[in-house]
Amino acid sequence: KQRMHIKRRMNVTTDCTQNFAWNIAFQYNISGDHAARFVIATFNEWFSNTSFATVRKNLRTTTERHVIEIDEHIL
């Protein structure tokens, strides 16, 4: 396997990456479990100390402004 490093930007938070996955998963009717696995696999370095259950539970964050907002009509 070839690995690619995704450079972390300070204005993109873990909540943003979870919102990103939720936006995709919601539009394509993908389960939260698969979306959480995607987040953990893609942004592994950012979530190395976070459990799968925590990522799964927090896929959708609307409590404050984020660089990547929840968009139920992204398509």
PDB file of N, CA and C in Angstrom:
ATOM      1  N   LYS A   1       0.820  -1.184   0.000  1.00  0.00           N
ATOM      2  CA  LYS A   1       0.000   0.000   0.000  1.00  0.00           C
ATOM      3  C   LYS A   1       0.864   1.247   0.000  1.00  0.00           C
ATOM      4  N   GLN A   2       0.457   2.182  -0.822  1.00  0.00           N
ATOM      5  CA  GLN A   2       1.132   3.469  -0.810  1.00  0.00           C
ATOM      6  C   GLN A   2       0.322   4.422   0.053  1.00  0.00           C
ATOM      7  N   ARG A   3       0.985   5.131   0.920  1.00  0.00           N
ATOM      8  CA  ARG A   3       0.309   6.067   1.819  1.00  0.00           C
ATOM      9  C   ARG A   3       0.552   7.487   1.374  1.00  0.00           C
ATOM     10  N   MET A   4      -0.470   8.308   1.533  1.00  0.00           N
ATOM     11  CA  MET A   4      -0.344   9.709   1.207  1.00  0.00           C
ATOM     12  C   MET A   4      -0.579  10.500   2.484  1.00  0.00           C
ATOM     13  N   HIS A   5       0.272  11.454   2.728  1.00  0.00           N
ATOM     14  CA  HIS A   5       0.131  12.294   3.915  1.00  0.00           C
ATOM     15  C   HIS A   5      -0.737  13.497   3.569  1.00  0.00           C
ATOM     16  N   ILE A   6      -1.795  13.712   4.344  1.00  0.00           N
ATOM     17  CA  ILE A   6      -2.654  14.876   4.171  1.00  0.00           C
ATOM     18  C   ILE A   6      -2.238  15.895   5.216  1.00  0.00           C
ATOM     19  N   LYS A   7      -1.734  17.019   4.730  1.00  0.00           N
ATOM     20  CA  LYS A   7      -1.237  18.050   5.636  1.00  0.00           C
ATOM     21  C   LYS A   7      -2.393  18.661   6.421  1.00  0.00           C
ATOM     22  N   ARG A   8      -2.222  18.754   7.682  1.00  0.00           N
ATOM     23  CA  ARG A   8      -3.253  19.308   8.558  1.00  0.00           C
ATOM     24  C   ARG A   8      -3.181  20.833   8.552  1.00  0.00           C
ATOM     25  N   ARG A   9      -4.331  21.451   8.391  1.00  0.00           N
ATOM     26  CA  ARG A   9      -4.445  22.899   8.449  1.00  0.00           C
ATOM     27  C   ARG A   9      -5.176  23.261   9.729  1.00  0.00           C
ATOM     28  N   MET A  10      -4.719  24.279  10.384  1.00  0.00           N
ATOM     29  CA  MET A  10      -5.282  24.655  11.677  1.00  0.00           C
ATOM     30  C   MET A  10      -6.764  25.033  11.612  1.00  0.00           C
ATOM     31  N   ASN A  11      -7.225  25.580  10.486  1.00  0.00           N
ATOM     32  CA  ASN A  11      -8.629  25.981  10.413  1.00  0.00           C
ATOM     33  C   ASN A  11      -9.559  24.811  10.066  1.00  0.00           C
ATOM     34  N   VAL A  12      -8.988  23.674   9.707  1.00  0.00           N
ATOM     35  CA  VAL A  12      -9.789  22.474   9.457  1.00  0.00           C
ATOM     36  C   VAL A  12      -9.671  21.581  10.686  1.00  0.00           C
ATOM     37  N   THR A  13     -10.768  21.470  11.401  1.00  0.00           N
ATOM     38  CA  THR A  13     -10.768  20.715  12.655  1.00  0.00           C
ATOM     39  C   THR A  13     -11.235  19.281  12.423  1.00  0.00           C
ATOM     40  N   THR A  14     -11.135  18.472  13.458  1.00  0.00           N
ATOM     41  CA  THR A  14     -11.655  17.114  13.354  1.00  0.00           C
ATOM     42  C   THR A  14     -13.167  17.142  13.131  1.00  0.00           C
ATOM     43  N   ASP A  15     -13.859  18.117  13.706  1.00  0.00           N
ATOM     44  CA  ASP A  15     -15.298  18.257  13.447  1.00  0.00           C
ATOM     45  C   ASP A  15     -15.558  18.492  11.967  1.00  0.00           C
ATOM     46  N   CYS A  16     -14.712  19.275  11.319  1.00  0.00           N
ATOM     47  CA  CYS A  16     -14.865  19.529   9.885  1.00  0.00           C
ATOM     48  C   CYS A  16     -14.740  18.241   9.082  1.00  0.00           C
ATOM     49  N   THR A  17     -13.750  17.430   9.412  1.00  0.00           N
ATOM     50  CA  THR A  17     -13.558  16.188   8.656  1.00  0.00           C
ATOM     51  C   THR A  17     -14.732  15.244   8.864  1.00  0.00           C
ATOM     52  N   GLN A  18     -15.283  15.241  10.062  1.00  0.00           N
ATOM     53  CA  GLN A  18     -16.449  14.400  10.324  1.00  0.00           C
ATOM     54  C   GLN A  18     -17.669  14.937   9.569  1.00  0.00           C
ATOM     55  N   ASN A  19     -17.836  16.251   9.519  1.00  0.00           N
ATOM     56  CA  ASN A  19     -18.927  16.838   8.740  1.00  0.00           C
ATOM     57  C   ASN A  19     -18.770  16.511   7.258  1.00  0.00           C
ATOM     58  N   PHE A  20     -17.559  16.552   6.765  1.00  0.00           N
ATOM     59  CA  PHE A  20     -17.257  16.193   5.378  1.00  0.00           C
ATOM     60  C   PHE A  20     -17.744  14.775   5.083  1.00  0.00           C
ATOM     61  N   ALA A  21     -17.387  13.843   5.951  1.00  0.00           N
ATOM     62  CA  ALA A  21     -17.812  12.448   5.764  1.00  0.00           C
ATOM     63  C   ALA A  21     -19.326  12.315   5.883  1.00  0.00           C
ATOM     64  N   TRP A  22     -19.925  13.025   6.830  1.00  0.00           N
ATOM     65  CA  TRP A  22     -21.380  12.948   6.999  1.00  0.00           C
ATOM     66  C   TRP A  22     -22.083  13.464   5.747  1.00  0.00           C
ATOM     67  N   ASN A  23     -21.611  14.586   5.192  1.00  0.00           N
ATOM     68  CA  ASN A  23     -22.222  15.140   3.982  1.00  0.00           C
ATOM     69  C   ASN A  23     -22.243  14.114   2.852  1.00  0.00           C
ATOM     70  N   ILE A  24     -21.148  13.426   2.649  1.00  0.00           N
ATOM     71  CA  ILE A  24     -21.071  12.407   1.599  1.00  0.00           C
ATOM     72  C   ILE A  24     -21.973  11.224   1.939  1.00  0.00           C
ATOM     73  N   ALA A  25     -21.846  10.721   3.154  1.00  0.00           N
ATOM     74  CA  ALA A  25     -22.607   9.539   3.560  1.00  0.00           C
ATOM     75  C   ALA A  25     -24.113   9.779   3.497  1.00  0.00           C
ATOM     76  N   PHE A  26     -24.570  10.929   3.955  1.00  0.00           N
ATOM     77  CA  PHE A  26     -25.994  11.237   3.966  1.00  0.00           C
ATOM     78  C   PHE A  26     -26.555  11.251   2.547  1.00  0.00           C
ATOM     79  N   GLN A  27     -25.851  11.890   1.626  1.00  0.00           N
ATOM     80  CA  GLN A  27     -26.335  12.010   0.246  1.00  0.00           C
ATOM     81  C   GLN A  27     -26.411  10.673  -0.469  1.00  0.00           C
ATOM     82  N   TYR A  28     -25.509   9.759  -0.128  1.00  0.00           N
ATOM     83  CA  TYR A  28     -25.457   8.472  -0.803  1.00  0.00           C
ATOM     84  C   TYR A  28     -25.987   7.324   0.045  1.00  0.00           C
ATOM     85  N   ASN A  29     -26.650   7.673   1.146  1.00  0.00           N
ATOM     86  CA  ASN A  29     -27.249   6.677   2.030  1.00  0.00           C
ATOM     87  C   ASN A  29     -26.224   5.638   2.501  1.00  0.00           C
ATOM     88  N   ILE A  30     -25.056   6.125   2.893  1.00  0.00           N
ATOM     89  CA  ILE A  30     -23.981   5.277   3.418  1.00  0.00           C
ATOM     90  C   ILE A  30     -24.101   5.275   4.934  1.00  0.00           C
ATOM     91  N   SER A  31     -23.909   4.138   5.536  1.00  0.00           N
ATOM     92  CA  SER A  31     -24.078   4.025   6.985  1.00  0.00           C
ATOM     93  C   SER A  31     -23.059   4.878   7.747  1.00  0.00           C
ATOM     94  N   GLY A  32     -23.443   5.245   8.949  1.00  0.00           N
ATOM     95  CA  GLY A  32     -22.545   5.990   9.826  1.00  0.00           C
ATOM     96  C   GLY A  32     -21.290   5.207  10.156  1.00  0.00           C
ATOM     97  N   ASP A  33     -21.414   3.895  10.254  1.00  0.00           N
ATOM     98  CA  ASP A  33     -20.241   3.059  10.527  1.00  0.00           C
ATOM     99  C   ASP A  33     -19.217   3.192   9.401  1.00  0.00           C
ATOM    100  N   HIS A  34     -19.692   3.122   8.158  1.00  0.00           N
ATOM    101  CA  HIS A  34     -18.774   3.260   7.027  1.00  0.00           C
ATOM    102  C   HIS A  34     -18.170   4.659   6.962  1.00  0.00           C
ATOM    103  N   ALA A  35     -18.969   5.659   7.245  1.00  0.00           N
ATOM    104  CA  ALA A  35     -18.465   7.033   7.238  1.00  0.00           C
ATOM    105  C   ALA A  35     -17.396   7.216   8.316  1.00  0.00           C
ATOM    106  N   ALA A  36     -17.627   6.668   9.491  1.00  0.00           N
ATOM    107  CA  ALA A  36     -16.641   6.763  10.573  1.00  0.00           C
ATOM    108  C   ALA A  36     -15.353   6.039  10.193  1.00  0.00           C
ATOM    109  N   ARG A  37     -15.467   4.876   9.565  1.00  0.00           N
ATOM    110  CA  ARG A  37     -14.270   4.152   9.119  1.00  0.00           C
ATOM    111  C   ARG A  37     -13.493   4.978   8.080  1.00  0.00           C
ATOM    112  N   PHE A  38     -14.231   5.648   7.180  1.00  0.00           N
ATOM    113  CA  PHE A  38     -13.606   6.503   6.181  1.00  0.00           C
ATOM    114  C   PHE A  38     -12.809   7.625   6.858  1.00  0.00           C
ATOM    115  N   VAL A  39     -13.414   8.272   7.836  1.00  0.00           N
ATOM    116  CA  VAL A  39     -12.744   9.368   8.549  1.00  0.00           C
ATOM    117  C   VAL A  39     -11.478   8.864   9.224  1.00  0.00           C
ATOM    118  N   ILE A  40     -11.578   7.762   9.913  1.00  0.00           N
ATOM    119  CA  ILE A  40     -10.430   7.222  10.645  1.00  0.00           C
ATOM    120  C   ILE A  40      -9.326   6.785   9.691  1.00  0.00           C
ATOM    121  N   ALA A  41      -9.690   6.161   8.575  1.00  0.00           N
ATOM    122  CA  ALA A  41      -8.684   5.707   7.616  1.00  0.00           C
ATOM    123  C   ALA A  41      -8.039   6.876   6.872  1.00  0.00           C
ATOM    124  N   THR A  42      -8.836   7.859   6.484  1.00  0.00           N
ATOM    125  CA  THR A  42      -8.328   8.974   5.697  1.00  0.00           C
ATOM    126  C   THR A  42      -7.542   9.974   6.535  1.00  0.00           C
ATOM    127  N   PHE A  43      -8.026  10.230   7.726  1.00  0.00           N
ATOM    128  CA  PHE A  43      -7.401  11.225   8.600  1.00  0.00           C
ATOM    129  C   PHE A  43      -6.837  10.543   9.849  1.00  0.00           C
ATOM    130  N   ASN A  44      -6.199   9.412   9.649  1.00  0.00           N
ATOM    131  CA  ASN A  44      -5.725   8.566  10.746  1.00  0.00           C
ATOM    132  C   ASN A  44      -4.866   9.317  11.748  1.00  0.00           C
ATOM    133  N   GLU A  45      -3.991  10.138  11.260  1.00  0.00           N
ATOM    134  CA  GLU A  45      -3.087  10.886  12.145  1.00  0.00           C
ATOM    135  C   GLU A  45      -3.882  11.800  13.082  1.00  0.00           C
ATOM    136  N   TRP A  46      -4.969  12.355  12.610  1.00  0.00           N
ATOM    137  CA  TRP A  46      -5.778  13.284  13.396  1.00  0.00           C
ATOM    138  C   TRP A  46      -6.613  12.567  14.438  1.00  0.00           C
ATOM    139  N   PHE A  47      -6.943  11.301  14.176  1.00  0.00           N
ATOM    140  CA  PHE A  47      -7.841  10.559  15.064  1.00  0.00           C
ATOM    141  C   PHE A  47      -7.149   9.388  15.757  1.00  0.00           C
ATOM    142  N   SER A  48      -5.835   9.441  15.854  1.00  0.00           N
ATOM    143  CA  SER A  48      -5.085   8.312  16.420  1.00  0.00           C
ATOM    144  C   SER A  48      -5.448   8.022  17.875  1.00  0.00           C
ATOM    145  N   ASN A  49      -5.912   9.023  18.602  1.00  0.00           N
ATOM    146  CA  ASN A  49      -6.286   8.817  20.009  1.00  0.00           C
ATOM    147  C   ASN A  49      -7.796   8.872  20.226  1.00  0.00           C
ATOM    148  N   THR A  50      -8.563   8.638  19.160  1.00  0.00           N
ATOM    149  CA  THR A  50     -10.015   8.712  19.236  1.00  0.00           C
ATOM    150  C   THR A  50     -10.621   7.361  18.906  1.00  0.00           C
ATOM    151  N   SER A  51     -11.585   6.947  19.681  1.00  0.00           N
ATOM    152  CA  SER A  51     -12.203   5.644  19.437  1.00  0.00           C
ATOM    153  C   SER A  51     -13.177   5.711  18.261  1.00  0.00           C
ATOM    154  N   PHE A  52     -13.424   4.561  17.673  1.00  0.00           N
ATOM    155  CA  PHE A  52     -14.394   4.456  16.584  1.00  0.00           C
ATOM    156  C   PHE A  52     -15.762   4.958  17.055  1.00  0.00           C
ATOM    157  N   ALA A  53     -16.169   4.577  18.246  1.00  0.00           N
ATOM    158  CA  ALA A  53     -17.480   4.970  18.779  1.00  0.00           C
ATOM    159  C   ALA A  53     -17.603   6.493  18.883  1.00  0.00           C
ATOM    160  N   THR A  54     -16.535   7.156  19.277  1.00  0.00           N
ATOM    161  CA  THR A  54     -16.562   8.614  19.396  1.00  0.00           C
ATOM    162  C   THR A  54     -16.699   9.266  18.027  1.00  0.00           C
ATOM    163  N   VAL A  55     -15.942   8.793  17.053  1.00  0.00           N
ATOM    164  CA  VAL A  55     -16.042   9.337  15.700  1.00  0.00           C
ATOM    165  C   VAL A  55     -17.445   9.103  15.162  1.00  0.00           C
ATOM    166  N   ARG A  56     -17.956   7.904  15.343  1.00  0.00           N
ATOM    167  CA  ARG A  56     -19.298   7.559  14.853  1.00  0.00           C
ATOM    168  C   ARG A  56     -20.363   8.464  15.478  1.00  0.00           C
ATOM    169  N   LYS A  57     -20.236   8.703  16.764  1.00  0.00           N
ATOM    170  CA  LYS A  57     -21.215   9.506  17.493  1.00  0.00           C
ATOM    171  C   LYS A  57     -21.175  10.974  17.069  1.00  0.00           C
ATOM    172  N   ASN A  58     -20.017  11.462  16.669  1.00  0.00           N
ATOM    173  CA  ASN A  58     -19.832  12.886  16.373  1.00  0.00           C
ATOM    174  C   ASN A  58     -19.704  13.198  14.891  1.00  0.00           C
ATOM    175  N   LEU A  59     -20.270  12.375  14.032  1.00  0.00           N
ATOM    176  CA  LEU A  59     -20.155  12.616  12.597  1.00  0.00           C
ATOM    177  C   LEU A  59     -20.820  13.919  12.169  1.00  0.00           C
ATOM    178  N   ARG A  60     -21.829  14.328  12.849  1.00  0.00           N
ATOM    179  CA  ARG A  60     -22.583  15.518  12.455  1.00  0.00           C
ATOM    180  C   ARG A  60     -22.463  16.571  13.546  1.00  0.00           C
ATOM    181  N   THR A  61     -21.759  17.678  13.241  1.00  0.00           N
ATOM    182  CA  THR A  61     -21.537  18.718  14.234  1.00  0.00           C
ATOM    183  C   THR A  61     -22.087  20.043  13.724  1.00  0.00           C
ATOM    184  N   THR A  62     -23.099  20.563  14.412  1.00  0.00           N
ATOM    185  CA  THR A  62     -23.723  21.818  13.993  1.00  0.00           C
ATOM    186  C   THR A  62     -23.709  22.867  15.099  1.00  0.00           C
ATOM    187  N   THR A  63     -22.997  22.595  16.179  1.00  0.00           N
ATOM    188  CA  THR A  63     -23.046  23.477  17.346  1.00  0.00           C
ATOM    189  C   THR A  63     -22.315  24.802  17.167  1.00  0.00           C
ATOM    190  N   GLU A  64     -21.432  24.895  16.182  1.00  0.00           N
ATOM    191  CA  GLU A  64     -20.702  26.138  15.935  1.00  0.00           C
ATOM    192  C   GLU A  64     -20.339  26.216  14.461  1.00  0.00           C
ATOM    193  N   ARG A  65     -19.729  27.305  14.044  1.00  0.00           N
ATOM    194  CA  ARG A  65     -19.326  27.460  12.642  1.00  0.00           C
ATOM    195  C   ARG A  65     -18.066  26.639  12.372  1.00  0.00           C
ATOM    196  N   HIS A  66     -18.075  25.943  11.232  1.00  0.00           N
ATOM    197  CA  HIS A  66     -16.928  25.137  10.822  1.00  0.00           C
ATOM    198  C   HIS A  66     -16.588  25.453   9.376  1.00  0.00           C
ATOM    199  N   VAL A  67     -15.353  25.199   8.985  1.00  0.00           N
ATOM    200  CA  VAL A  67     -14.940  25.382   7.601  1.00  0.00           C
ATOM    201  C   VAL A  67     -15.795  24.493   6.696  1.00  0.00           C
ATOM    202  N   ILE A  68     -16.094  23.292   7.148  1.00  0.00           N
ATOM    203  CA  ILE A  68     -16.977  22.379   6.416  1.00  0.00           C
ATOM    204  C   ILE A  68     -18.248  22.229   7.236  1.00  0.00           C
ATOM    205  N   GLU A  69     -19.310  22.824   6.734  1.00  0.00           N
ATOM    206  CA  GLU A  69     -20.605  22.782   7.418  1.00  0.00           C
ATOM    207  C   GLU A  69     -21.417  21.569   6.962  1.00  0.00           C
ATOM    208  N   ILE A  70     -22.392  21.190   7.747  1.00  0.00           N
ATOM    209  CA  ILE A  70     -23.351  20.169   7.349  1.00  0.00           C
ATOM    210  C   ILE A  70     -24.195  20.742   6.217  1.00  0.00           C
ATOM    211  N   ASP A  71     -24.354  19.948   5.146  1.00  0.00           N
ATOM    212  CA  ASP A  71     -25.175  20.368   4.011  1.00  0.00           C
ATOM    213  C   ASP A  71     -26.028  19.179   3.576  1.00  0.00           C
ATOM    214  N   GLU A  72     -27.294  19.205   3.946  1.00  0.00           N
ATOM    215  CA  GLU A  72     -28.189  18.089   3.632  1.00  0.00           C
ATOM    216  C   GLU A  72     -28.583  18.061   2.155  1.00  0.00           C
ATOM    217  N   HIS A  73     -28.261  19.091   1.410  1.00  0.00           N
ATOM    218  CA  HIS A  73     -28.626  19.165  -0.015  1.00  0.00           C
ATOM    219  C   HIS A  73     -27.392  19.451  -0.864  1.00  0.00           C
ATOM    220  N   ILE A  74     -26.314  18.744  -0.589  1.00  0.00           N
ATOM    221  CA  ILE A  74     -25.033  19.005  -1.250  1.00  0.00           C
ATOM    222  C   ILE A  74     -25.050  18.622  -2.734  1.00  0.00           C
ATOM    223  N   LEU A  75     -25.878  17.672  -3.104  1.00  0.00           N
ATOM    224  CA  LEU A  75     -25.949  17.258  -4.512  1.00  0.00           C
ATOM    225  C   LEU A  75     -26.927  18.086  -5.283  1.00  0.00           C
TER     226      LEU A  75
END
